[in-house]
PDB file of C-alpha atoms and ligand atoms in Angstrom:
ATOM      1  CA  MET A 220    -132.757 -49.750  92.433  1.00 91.00           C
ATOM      2  CA  PHE A 221    -135.593 -49.443  89.944  1.00 96.00           C
ATOM      3  CA  GLU A 222    -136.138 -52.204  87.571  1.00 97.00           C
ATOM      4  CA  LEU A 223    -138.780 -52.129  84.760  1.00 98.00           C
ATOM      5  CA  PRO A 224    -142.030 -53.168  86.875  1.00 98.00           C
ATOM      6  CA  GLU A 225    -141.265 -49.812  89.165  1.00 98.00           C
ATOM      7  CA  MET A 226    -140.167 -47.734  86.247  1.00 97.00           C
ATOM      8  CA  THR A 227    -143.180 -48.787  84.209  1.00 98.00           C
ATOM      9  CA  THR A 228    -145.652 -47.688  87.540  1.00 98.00           C
ATOM     10  CA  GLN A 229    -144.049 -44.236  88.007  1.00 97.00           C
ATOM     11  CA  ALA A 230    -144.391 -43.620  83.929  1.00 98.00           C
ATOM     12  CA  LYS A 231    -148.034 -44.632  83.995  1.00 98.00           C
ATOM     13  CA  GLN A 232    -148.400 -42.769  87.596  1.00 98.00           C
ATOM     14  CA  ILE A 233    -146.652 -39.593  86.064  1.00 98.00           C
ATOM     15  CA  ASN A 234    -149.010 -40.128  82.804  1.00 98.00           C
ATOM     16  CA  ALA A 235    -152.057 -39.773  85.139  1.00 98.00           C
ATOM     17  CA  THR A 236    -150.977 -37.182  87.918  1.00 98.00           C
ATOM     18  CA  LEU A 237    -148.149 -34.805  85.799  1.00 98.00           C
ATOM     19  CA  GLN A 238    -149.624 -34.808  82.367  1.00 97.00           C
ATOM     20  CA  GLY A 239    -150.674 -31.139  81.358  1.00 97.00           C
ATOM     21  CA  LYS A 240    -148.772 -29.330  84.101  1.00 98.00           C
ATOM     22  CA  THR A 241    -146.711 -26.577  83.233  1.00 98.00           C
ATOM     23  CA  ILE A 242    -143.265 -26.234  84.446  1.00 98.00           C
ATOM     24  CA  LYS A 243    -142.574 -22.941  86.480  1.00 98.00           C
ATOM     25  CA  HIS A 244    -139.188 -23.799  87.848  1.00 96.00           C
ATOM     26  CA  GLY A 245    -136.958 -26.613  87.027  1.00 96.00           C
ATOM     27  CA  ARG A 246    -133.959 -27.021  89.114  1.00 95.00           C
ATOM     28  CA  LEU A 247    -130.931 -29.337  89.135  1.00 93.00           C
ATOM     29  CA  GLY A 248    -129.742 -30.677  92.714  1.00 87.00           C
ATOM     30  CA  ASN A 249    -128.759 -29.315  95.705  1.00 83.00           C
ATOM     31  CA  SER A 250    -126.985 -32.047  96.922  1.00 80.00           C
ATOM     32  CA  PRO A 251    -123.467 -33.526  95.397  1.00 76.00           C
ATOM     33  CA  HIS A 252    -123.142 -36.787  94.274  1.00 78.00           C
ATOM     34  CA  LYS A 253    -120.520 -38.426  92.305  1.00 79.00           C
ATOM     35  CA  PHE A 254    -122.664 -40.732  90.651  1.00 87.00           C
ATOM     36  CA  VAL A 255    -125.435 -38.416  89.528  1.00 90.00           C
ATOM     37  CA  TRP A 256    -125.090 -37.448  85.922  1.00 91.00           C
ATOM     38  CA  TYR A 257    -126.637 -34.372  84.106  1.00 93.00           C
ATOM     39  CA  ASN A 258    -126.070 -33.440  80.579  1.00 93.00           C
ATOM     40  CA  CYS A 259    -126.827 -29.634  81.067  1.00 93.00           C
ATOM     41  CA  SER A 260    -126.060 -26.887  83.387  1.00 92.00           C
ATOM     42  CA  PRO A 261    -128.472 -25.664  86.215  1.00 93.00           C
ATOM     43  CA  GLU A 262    -129.085 -22.431  84.290  1.00 95.00           C
ATOM     44  CA  GLU A 263    -129.542 -24.434  80.989  1.00 94.00           C
ATOM     45  CA  TYR A 264    -131.700 -26.599  82.901  1.00 95.00           C
ATOM     46  CA  GLU A 265    -133.885 -23.777  84.069  1.00 96.00           C
ATOM     47  CA  ARG A 266    -133.965 -22.204  81.030  1.00 95.00           C
ATOM     48  CA  LEU A 267    -135.220 -25.016  78.845  1.00 95.00           C
ATOM     49  CA  THR A 268    -138.071 -26.373  81.399  1.00 97.00           C
ATOM     50  CA  ARG A 269    -139.485 -22.848  82.035  1.00 97.00           C
ATOM     51  CA  GLY A 270    -143.215 -22.875  80.579  1.00 98.00           C
ATOM     52  CA  LYS A 271    -142.738 -26.307  78.915  1.00 98.00           C
ATOM     53  CA  THR A 272    -145.802 -28.952  79.438  1.00 98.00           C
ATOM     54  CA  VAL A 273    -145.578 -32.560  80.711  1.00 98.00           C
ATOM     55  CA  GLY A 274    -146.553 -34.548  77.765  1.00 98.00           C
ATOM     56  CA  GLU A 275    -146.027 -38.638  77.213  1.00 98.00           C
ATOM     57  CA  ALA A 276    -144.078 -40.783  79.955  1.00 98.00           C
ATOM     58  CA  ARG A 277    -142.615 -44.271  78.911  1.00 97.00           C
ATOM     59  CA  ALA A 278    -140.421 -46.385  80.495  1.00 97.00           C
ATOM     60  CA  LYS A 279    -138.111 -48.275  78.431  1.00 96.00           C
ATOM     61  CA  GLY A 280    -136.041 -50.903  80.384  1.00 96.00           C
ATOM     62  CA  ARG A 281    -134.612 -48.957  83.243  1.00 95.00           C
ATOM     63  CA  TRP A 282    -134.809 -45.617  81.855  1.00 96.00           C
ATOM     64  CA  LEU A 283    -137.797 -43.042  81.996  1.00 97.00           C
ATOM     65  CA  LEU A 284    -138.354 -40.906  79.163  1.00 98.00           C
ATOM     66  CA  THR A 285    -140.855 -38.067  79.743  1.00 98.00           C
ATOM     67  CA  ASP A 286    -141.573 -35.579  77.261  1.00 98.00           C
ATOM     68  CA  LEU A 287    -141.554 -31.901  77.789  1.00 98.00           C
ATOM     69  CA  GLU A 288    -143.696 -30.100  75.318  1.00 97.00           C
ATOM     70  CA  PRO A 289    -142.700 -28.728  72.902  1.00 97.00           C
ATOM     71  CA  GLY A 290    -139.911 -30.289  71.945  1.00 96.00           C
ATOM     72  CA  CYS A 291    -137.734 -31.534  74.701  1.00 97.00           C
ATOM     73  CA  THR A 292    -137.552 -35.159  76.541  1.00 98.00           C
ATOM     74  CA  LEU A 293    -136.724 -35.638  80.156  1.00 97.00           C
ATOM     75  CA  LEU A 294    -134.728 -38.589  80.726  1.00 97.00           C
ATOM     76  CA  PHE A 295    -134.442 -40.973  84.166  1.00 96.00           C
ATOM     77  CA  GLY A 296    -131.584 -43.348  83.395  1.00 94.00           C
ATOM     78  CA  GLU A 297    -131.139 -46.389  85.574  1.00 92.00           C
ATOM     79  CA  ILE A 298    -132.021 -44.313  88.913  1.00 91.00           C
ATOM     80  CA  GLY A 299    -132.948 -45.665  92.445  1.00 88.00           C
ATOM     81  CA  GLY A 300    -134.100 -43.958  95.513  1.00 92.00           C
ATOM     82  CA  LYS A 301    -137.303 -41.809  95.420  1.00 95.00           C
ATOM     83  CA  LEU A 302    -139.111 -39.884  92.230  1.00 97.00           C
ATOM     84  CA  LEU A 303    -141.638 -38.354  94.086  1.00 98.00           C
ATOM     85  CA  TYR A 304    -145.142 -36.247  93.801  1.00 98.00           C
ATOM     86  CA  HIS A 305    -146.158 -33.807  96.074  1.00 98.00           C
ATOM     87  CA  ALA A 306    -149.227 -31.895  95.719  1.00 98.00           C
ATOM     88  CA  PRO A 307    -149.979 -28.070  96.435  1.00 97.00           C
ATOM     89  CA  GLY A 308    -149.110 -27.469 100.051  1.00 96.00           C
ATOM     90  CA  ALA A 309    -147.224 -30.607 100.743  1.00 96.00           C
ATOM     91  CA  SER A 310    -143.567 -30.311 102.483  1.00 94.00           C
ATOM     92  CA  LEU A 311    -140.719 -30.867 100.254  1.00 95.00           C
ATOM     93  CA  PRO A 312    -137.676 -32.862 100.969  1.00 94.00           C
ATOM     94  CA  THR A 313    -134.517 -30.688 101.777  1.00 93.00           C
ATOM     95  CA  LYS A 314    -132.224 -32.667  99.688  1.00 92.00           C
ATOM     96  CA  TYR A 315    -132.906 -33.374  95.824  1.00 93.00           C
ATOM     97  CA  HIS A 316    -130.762 -33.989  92.824  1.00 93.00           C
ATOM     98  CA  LEU A 317    -133.676 -32.854  90.165  1.00 95.00           C
ATOM     99  CA  TRP A 318    -136.671 -30.688  90.955  1.00 96.00           C
ATOM    100  CA  LEU A 319    -139.501 -29.171  88.841  1.00 97.00           C
ATOM    101  CA  GLU A 320    -142.179 -26.938  90.403  1.00 97.00           C
ATOM    102  CA  PHE A 321    -145.579 -26.738  88.392  1.00 98.00           C
ATOM    103  CA  GLU A 322    -147.760 -23.707  87.772  1.00 98.00           C
ATOM    104  CA  ASP A 323    -150.371 -24.995  89.846  1.00 98.00           C
ATOM    105  CA  GLY A 324    -148.073 -25.201  92.888  1.00 98.00           C
ATOM    106  CA  SER A 325    -147.682 -29.231  93.002  1.00 98.00           C
ATOM    107  CA  HIS A 326    -144.080 -30.545  92.690  1.00 98.00           C
ATOM    108  CA  LEU A 327    -141.825 -33.442  91.379  1.00 98.00           C
ATOM    109  CA  THR A 328    -138.709 -34.303  92.979  1.00 97.00           C
ATOM    110  CA  ALA A 329    -135.770 -36.993  92.354  1.00 95.00           C
ATOM    111  CA  MET A 330    -133.300 -38.269  94.917  1.00 93.00           C
ATOM    112  CA  THR A 331    -131.383 -41.070  94.004  1.00 90.00           C
ATOM    113  CA  GLN A 332    -129.614 -43.845  95.478  1.00 85.00           C
ATOM    114  CA  MET A 333    -126.766 -45.426  94.150  1.00 85.00           C
ATOM    115  CA  TRP A 334    -126.337 -43.526  90.749  1.00 87.00           C
ATOM    116  CA  GLY A 335    -128.233 -42.115  87.949  1.00 92.00           C
ATOM    117  CA  ALA A 336    -128.947 -40.120  84.913  1.00 94.00           C
ATOM    118  CA  TYR A 337    -130.995 -36.895  84.937  1.00 95.00           C
ATOM    119  CA  GLU A 338    -130.921 -35.570  81.706  1.00 96.00           C
ATOM    120  CA  LEU A 339    -132.739 -33.363  79.381  1.00 96.00           C
ATOM    121  CA  TYR A 340    -132.724 -33.463  75.174  1.00 97.00           C
ATOM    122  CA  LYS A 341    -134.192 -31.807  72.382  1.00 96.00           C
ATOM    123  CA  ARG A 342    -137.051 -34.256  71.229  1.00 95.00           C
ATOM    124  CA  GLY A 343    -135.198 -37.257  69.389  1.00 95.00           C
ATOM    125  CA  LEU A 344    -131.372 -36.752  70.880  1.00 96.00           C
ATOM    126  CA  GLU A 345    -132.547 -38.889  73.506  1.00 95.00           C
ATOM    127  CA  GLN A 346    -132.616 -42.195  71.224  1.00 96.00           C
ATOM    128  CA  GLU A 347    -128.695 -41.709  70.245  1.00 96.00           C
ATOM    129  CA  ARG A 348    -127.787 -41.869  74.225  1.00 95.00           C
ATOM    130  CA  GLN A 349    -125.803 -44.670  75.104  1.00 93.00           C
ATOM    131  CA  TYR A 350    -127.458 -47.409  76.401  1.00 94.00           C
ATOM    132  CA  VAL A 351    -131.022 -46.209  74.844  1.00 95.00           C
ATOM    133  CA  LYS A 352    -129.599 -46.130  71.603  1.00 96.00           C
ATOM    134  CA  GLY A 353    -129.455 -50.179  70.200  1.00 95.00           C
ATOM    135  CA  MET A 354    -131.342 -51.097  73.207  1.00 96.00           C
ATOM    136  CA  ARG A 355    -132.206 -54.780  73.038  1.00 97.00           C
ATOM    137  CA  PRO A 356    -136.359 -55.788  73.465  1.00 97.00           C
ATOM    138  CA  THR A 357    -137.446 -55.620  76.743  1.00 98.00           C
ATOM    139  CA  PRO A 358    -139.356 -58.225  78.256  1.00 98.00           C
ATOM    140  CA  VAL A 359    -142.756 -56.289  77.879  1.00 98.00           C
ATOM    141  CA  GLU A 360    -142.399 -55.657  74.152  1.00 97.00           C
ATOM    142  CA  PRO A 361    -143.617 -57.524  71.076  1.00 97.00           C
ATOM    143  CA  GLU A 362    -140.231 -58.507  69.888  1.00 98.00           C
ATOM    144  CA  PHE A 363    -139.488 -60.360  73.060  1.00 98.00           C
ATOM    145  CA  THR A 364    -140.773 -63.615  71.604  1.00 98.00           C
ATOM    146  CA  PRO A 365    -139.636 -67.270  72.533  1.00 97.00           C
ATOM    147  CA  ALA A 366    -137.887 -66.928  69.001  1.00 97.00           C
ATOM    148  CA  TYR A 367    -136.102 -63.823  69.717  1.00 98.00           C
ATOM    149  CA  PHE A 368    -134.933 -65.202  73.039  1.00 97.00           C
ATOM    150  CA  SER A 369    -134.002 -68.691  71.684  1.00 95.00           C
ATOM    151  CA  GLN A 370    -132.145 -66.728  68.991  1.00 96.00           C
ATOM    152  CA  LEU A 371    -130.456 -64.262  71.955  1.00 96.00           C
ATOM    153  CA  ILE A 372    -129.139 -67.212  74.095  1.00 95.00           C
ATOM    154  CA  ASP A 373    -127.548 -68.758  70.813  1.00 94.00           C
ATOM    155  CA  GLU A 374    -125.884 -65.431  69.959  1.00 94.00           C
ATOM    156  CA  LEU A 375    -124.431 -65.364  73.721  1.00 94.00           C
ATOM    157  CA  MET A 376    -123.124 -68.750  73.750  1.00 90.00           C
ATOM    158  CA  ARG A 377    -120.869 -68.082  70.701  1.00 91.00           C
ATOM    159  CA  GLY A 378    -119.154 -65.149  72.878  1.00 87.00           C
ATOM    160  CA  GLU A 379    -117.777 -65.498  76.650  1.00 87.00           C
ATOM    161  CA  LYS A 380    -119.390 -68.229  78.997  1.00 92.00           C
ATOM    162  CA  ARG A 381    -122.223 -66.715  80.709  1.00 95.00           C
ATOM    163  CA  SER A 382    -124.394 -68.217  83.545  1.00 97.00           C
ATOM    164  CA  ALA A 383    -128.372 -68.104  83.715  1.00 97.00           C
ATOM    165  CA  LYS A 384    -127.881 -64.995  86.270  1.00 97.00           C
ATOM    166  CA  GLY A 385    -125.672 -63.461  83.566  1.00 97.00           C
ATOM    167  CA  LEU A 386    -128.057 -63.543  80.978  1.00 97.00           C
ATOM    168  CA  LEU A 387    -130.641 -61.729  83.506  1.00 97.00           C
ATOM    169  CA  THR A 388    -128.175 -59.278  84.899  1.00 95.00           C
ATOM    170  CA  GLN A 389    -125.558 -58.048  82.839  1.00 93.00           C
ATOM    171  CA  GLU A 390    -124.926 -55.431  79.681  1.00 91.00           C
ATOM    172  CA  GLN A 391    -128.703 -55.012  79.788  1.00 93.00           C
ATOM    173  CA  LEU A 392    -128.429 -58.110  77.617  1.00 96.00           C
ATOM    174  CA  ILE A 393    -132.696 -58.140  78.760  1.00 98.00           C
ATOM    175  CA  PRO A 394    -133.099 -54.817  79.551  1.00 97.00           C
ATOM    176  CA  GLY A 395    -135.318 -53.682  82.653  1.00 97.00           C
ATOM    177  CA  LEU A 396    -134.175 -56.703  84.717  1.00 97.00           C
ATOM    178  CA  GLY A 397    -131.967 -56.301  87.654  1.00 95.00           C
ATOM    179  CA  ASN A 398    -130.341 -57.967  90.343  1.00 95.00           C
ATOM    180  CA  ALA A 399    -133.588 -58.045  92.497  1.00 96.00           C
ATOM    181  CA  ILE A 400    -136.131 -59.224  90.130  1.00 97.00           C
ATOM    182  CA  ALA A 401    -133.532 -61.690  88.563  1.00 98.00           C
ATOM    183  CA  GLN A 402    -133.685 -64.172  92.026  1.00 97.00           C
ATOM    184  CA  ASP A 403    -137.426 -64.465  91.760  1.00 98.00           C
ATOM    185  CA  ILE A 404    -137.076 -65.235  87.844  1.00 98.00           C
ATOM    186  CA  LEU A 405    -134.496 -67.793  88.892  1.00 98.00           C
ATOM    187  CA  PHE A 406    -136.473 -69.307  91.038  1.00 98.00           C
ATOM    188  CA  HIS A 407    -139.608 -69.859  88.919  1.00 98.00           C
ATOM    189  CA  ALA A 408    -137.437 -71.355  86.504  1.00 98.00           C
ATOM    190  CA  GLY A 409    -135.953 -73.836  88.664  1.00 98.00           C
ATOM    191  CA  LEU A 410    -132.219 -72.300  87.659  1.00 98.00           C
ATOM    192  CA  HIS A 411    -129.558 -72.176  89.936  1.00 98.00           C
ATOM    193  CA  PRO A 412    -127.708 -68.587  89.447  1.00 97.00           C
ATOM    194  CA  ARG A 413    -124.341 -69.952  88.360  1.00 97.00           C
ATOM    195  CA  HIS A 414    -126.148 -72.421  85.796  1.00 97.00           C
ATOM    196  CA  PRO A 415    -124.061 -72.375  82.705  1.00 96.00           C
ATOM    197  CA  LEU A 416    -126.326 -70.816  79.641  1.00 94.00           C
ATOM    198  CA  ALA A 417    -124.530 -73.416  77.358  1.00 93.00           C
ATOM    199  CA  GLU A 418    -125.880 -76.413  79.494  1.00 95.00           C
ATOM    200  CA  LEU A 419    -129.569 -75.036  79.040  1.00 95.00           C
ATOM    201  CA  ASN A 420    -132.129 -77.645  77.303  1.00 94.00           C
ATOM    202  CA  ALA A 421    -134.794 -77.008  75.266  1.00 94.00           C
ATOM    203  CA  ASP A 422    -137.505 -77.425  78.393  1.00 96.00           C
ATOM    204  CA  GLN A 423    -135.233 -75.042  80.659  1.00 96.00           C
ATOM    205  CA  LYS A 424    -135.199 -72.463  78.025  1.00 96.00           C
ATOM    206  CA  GLN A 425    -138.612 -72.332  77.585  1.00 97.00           C
ATOM    207  CA  LYS A 426    -139.252 -72.374  81.374  1.00 98.00           C
ATOM    208  CA  LEU A 427    -136.576 -69.392  81.501  1.00 98.00           C
ATOM    209  CA  TYR A 428    -138.613 -67.548  79.060  1.00 98.00           C
ATOM    210  CA  ARG A 429    -142.142 -67.924  80.392  1.00 98.00           C
ATOM    211  CA  ALA A 430    -140.658 -66.892  83.870  1.00 98.00           C
ATOM    212  CA  ILE A 431    -139.142 -63.714  82.821  1.00 98.00           C
ATOM    213  CA  VAL A 432    -142.160 -62.569  80.819  1.00 98.00           C
ATOM    214  CA  GLN A 433    -144.631 -63.514  83.815  1.00 98.00           C
ATOM    215  CA  THR A 434    -142.702 -62.106  86.587  1.00 98.00           C
ATOM    216  CA  VAL A 435    -142.031 -59.007  85.064  1.00 98.00           C
ATOM    217  CA  ALA A 436    -145.957 -58.855  84.302  1.00 98.00           C
ATOM    218  CA  ASP A 437    -146.827 -60.118  87.448  1.00 98.00           C
ATOM    219  CA  ALA A 438    -144.811 -57.551  89.181  1.00 98.00           C
ATOM    220  CA  ILE A 439    -146.164 -54.543  86.982  1.00 98.00           C
ATOM    221  CA  ASP A 440    -149.529 -55.579  87.888  1.00 98.00           C
ATOM    222  CA  LYS A 441    -148.366 -55.244  91.179  1.00 98.00           C
ATOM    223  CA  GLY A 442    -147.194 -51.427  91.057  1.00 98.00           C
ATOM    224  CA  GLY A 443    -143.381 -52.914  91.549  1.00 98.00           C
ATOM    225  CA  ARG A 444    -141.833 -54.142  94.138  1.00 97.00           C
ATOM    226  CA  SER A 445    -142.240 -53.581  97.687  1.00 97.00           C
ATOM    227  CA  ASP A 446    -139.056 -52.623  98.480  1.00 95.00           C
ATOM    228  CA  GLU A 447    -139.325 -49.493  96.231  1.00 97.00           C
ATOM    229  CA  PHE A 448    -141.425 -46.615  96.421  1.00 97.00           C
ATOM    230  CA  ASP A 449    -143.601 -45.231  93.983  1.00 97.00           C
ATOM    231  CA  LEU A 450    -144.307 -41.391  92.638  1.00 98.00           C
ATOM    232  CA  PHE A 451    -146.807 -41.383  96.034  1.00 98.00           C
ATOM    233  CA  ASN A 452    -144.123 -42.260  98.327  1.00 97.00           C
ATOM    234  CA  GLN A 453    -146.232 -46.213  98.293  1.00 98.00           C
ATOM    235  CA  PRO A 454    -144.457 -49.136  98.327  1.00 98.00           C
ATOM    236  CA  GLY A 455    -145.596 -51.319  95.445  1.00 98.00           C
ATOM    237  CA  GLY A 456    -147.241 -54.356  96.058  1.00 98.00           C
ATOM    238  CA  TYR A 457    -144.795 -57.359  94.659  1.00 98.00           C
ATOM    239  CA  VAL A 458    -143.156 -58.956  97.498  1.00 97.00           C
ATOM    240  CA  ARG A 459    -140.017 -61.013  96.417  1.00 97.00           C
ATOM    241  CA  ILE A 460    -140.064 -64.514  97.199  1.00 97.00           C
ATOM    242  CA  MET A 461    -136.570 -64.537  97.153  1.00 97.00           C
ATOM    243  CA  ASP A 462    -134.749 -61.443  98.898  1.00 96.00           C
ATOM    244  CA  SER A 463    -132.488 -61.496 101.950  1.00 96.00           C
ATOM    245  CA  LYS A 464    -135.754 -62.202 104.444  1.00 96.00           C
ATOM    246  CA  ALA A 465    -136.171 -65.537 102.873  1.00 97.00           C
ATOM    247  CA  VAL A 466    -132.565 -66.712 103.764  1.00 97.00           C
ATOM    248  CA  GLY A 467    -132.707 -69.224 106.421  1.00 97.00           C
ATOM    249  CA  LYS A 468    -136.599 -69.577 105.824  1.00 98.00           C
ATOM    250  CA  PRO A 469    -137.732 -72.595 104.030  1.00 98.00           C
ATOM    251  CA  CYS A 470    -138.228 -72.480 100.454  1.00 98.00           C
ATOM    252  CA  PRO A 471    -142.376 -72.445  99.763  1.00 96.00           C
ATOM    253  CA  VAL A 472    -141.885 -75.053  97.362  1.00 97.00           C
ATOM    254  CA  CYS A 473    -139.877 -77.922  99.096  1.00 98.00           C
ATOM    255  CA  GLY A 474    -139.510 -76.795 102.768  1.00 97.00           C
ATOM    256  CA  THR A 475    -135.339 -76.484 102.097  1.00 98.00           C
ATOM    257  CA  ALA A 476    -133.879 -73.544 103.750  1.00 98.00           C
ATOM    258  CA  ILE A 477    -133.141 -70.653 101.442  1.00 98.00           C
ATOM    259  CA  GLU A 478    -129.379 -69.699 100.796  1.00 98.00           C
ATOM    260  CA  LYS A 479    -127.497 -66.660 100.097  1.00 98.00           C
ATOM    261  CA  MET A 480    -124.111 -65.975  98.141  1.00 97.00           C
ATOM    262  CA  GLN A 481    -122.700 -63.474  96.541  1.00 97.00           C
ATOM    263  CA  TYR A 482    -121.932 -63.951  92.888  1.00 96.00           C
ATOM    264  CA  LEU A 483    -121.587 -61.562  89.837  1.00 93.00           C
ATOM    265  CA  GLY A 484    -121.361 -58.082  92.047  1.00 85.00           C
ATOM    266  CA  GLY A 485    -124.851 -58.718  94.455  1.00 91.00           C
ATOM    267  CA  ALA A 486    -126.351 -61.429  96.651  1.00 95.00           C
ATOM    268  CA  CYS A 487    -128.341 -64.038  95.652  1.00 97.00           C
ATOM    269  CA  TYR A 488    -130.761 -66.011  97.364  1.00 98.00           C
ATOM    270  CA  PHE A 489    -132.163 -69.647  96.215  1.00 98.00           C
ATOM    271  CA  CYS A 490    -133.290 -72.657  96.569  1.00 98.00           C
ATOM    272  CA  SER A 491    -130.393 -75.625  96.448  1.00 97.00           C
ATOM    273  CA  GLN A 492    -133.152 -77.901  96.127  1.00 97.00           C
ATOM    274  CA  CYS A 493    -135.845 -76.627  93.448  1.00 98.00           C
ATOM    275  CA  GLN A 494    -132.854 -74.824  91.470  1.00 98.00           C
ATOM    276  CA  ALA A 495    -130.086 -76.875  89.873  1.00 96.00           C
TER     277      ALA A 495
HETATM  278 ZN1  LIG B 746    -136.982 -75.647  97.042  1.00 53.92          ZN
END
């Protein structure tokens, strides 16, 4: 799944590569998938995209919004898999969930893995979409300050009991994070995935805040994770410390073997010595 660093990379690459291109033909998928969401029919999509020009793309959490001028916004929500640019003359995938053909002979195709939304909105209405509307500040936005983070934790402590991993992966509490980057954030923060939020002391909160902001910034700098692909089908440069390949190997800090456990709907990788 694309998380904020991968979405940010895709947005930058769309701006550098696709901006200004005019759409000749827009098609929705030819490969039925239970968990792919569209908000218009193939005919509507074709009609609404024809002749539009690609405007600015931007990432917001795990959502990617691209303006199609005039007046529309294309939204990719919580997608994974491949979102690819194809230069004129390049071969195209036979299966796709979305395809834009441009007048210069280049193409954009999307093929999702697990799930994802491919939706087209009249400009402004995308802001009303569930999960986009009312989205909390993401770790790259100026509103995501230490004071905001502290308030967020205080607010959550009044509700159901949560853990450190829960804060990072549940309900878009910190939009843009997911199970992949959460592993490295917890490692840098020295927190066990099950560490109760209510038991974080001031120092741990500060360390967690720094780990979130720095890990996300680092992954963005490196063009996203190395287990995901960018617009040009190239893997990102951010190699995770804590992933399936790390299990049983020595922790880079203390040498203890990295462990794996299933927790909150996904695998966790952690050092039982460094993360308490
Ligand atoms: Zn360790």
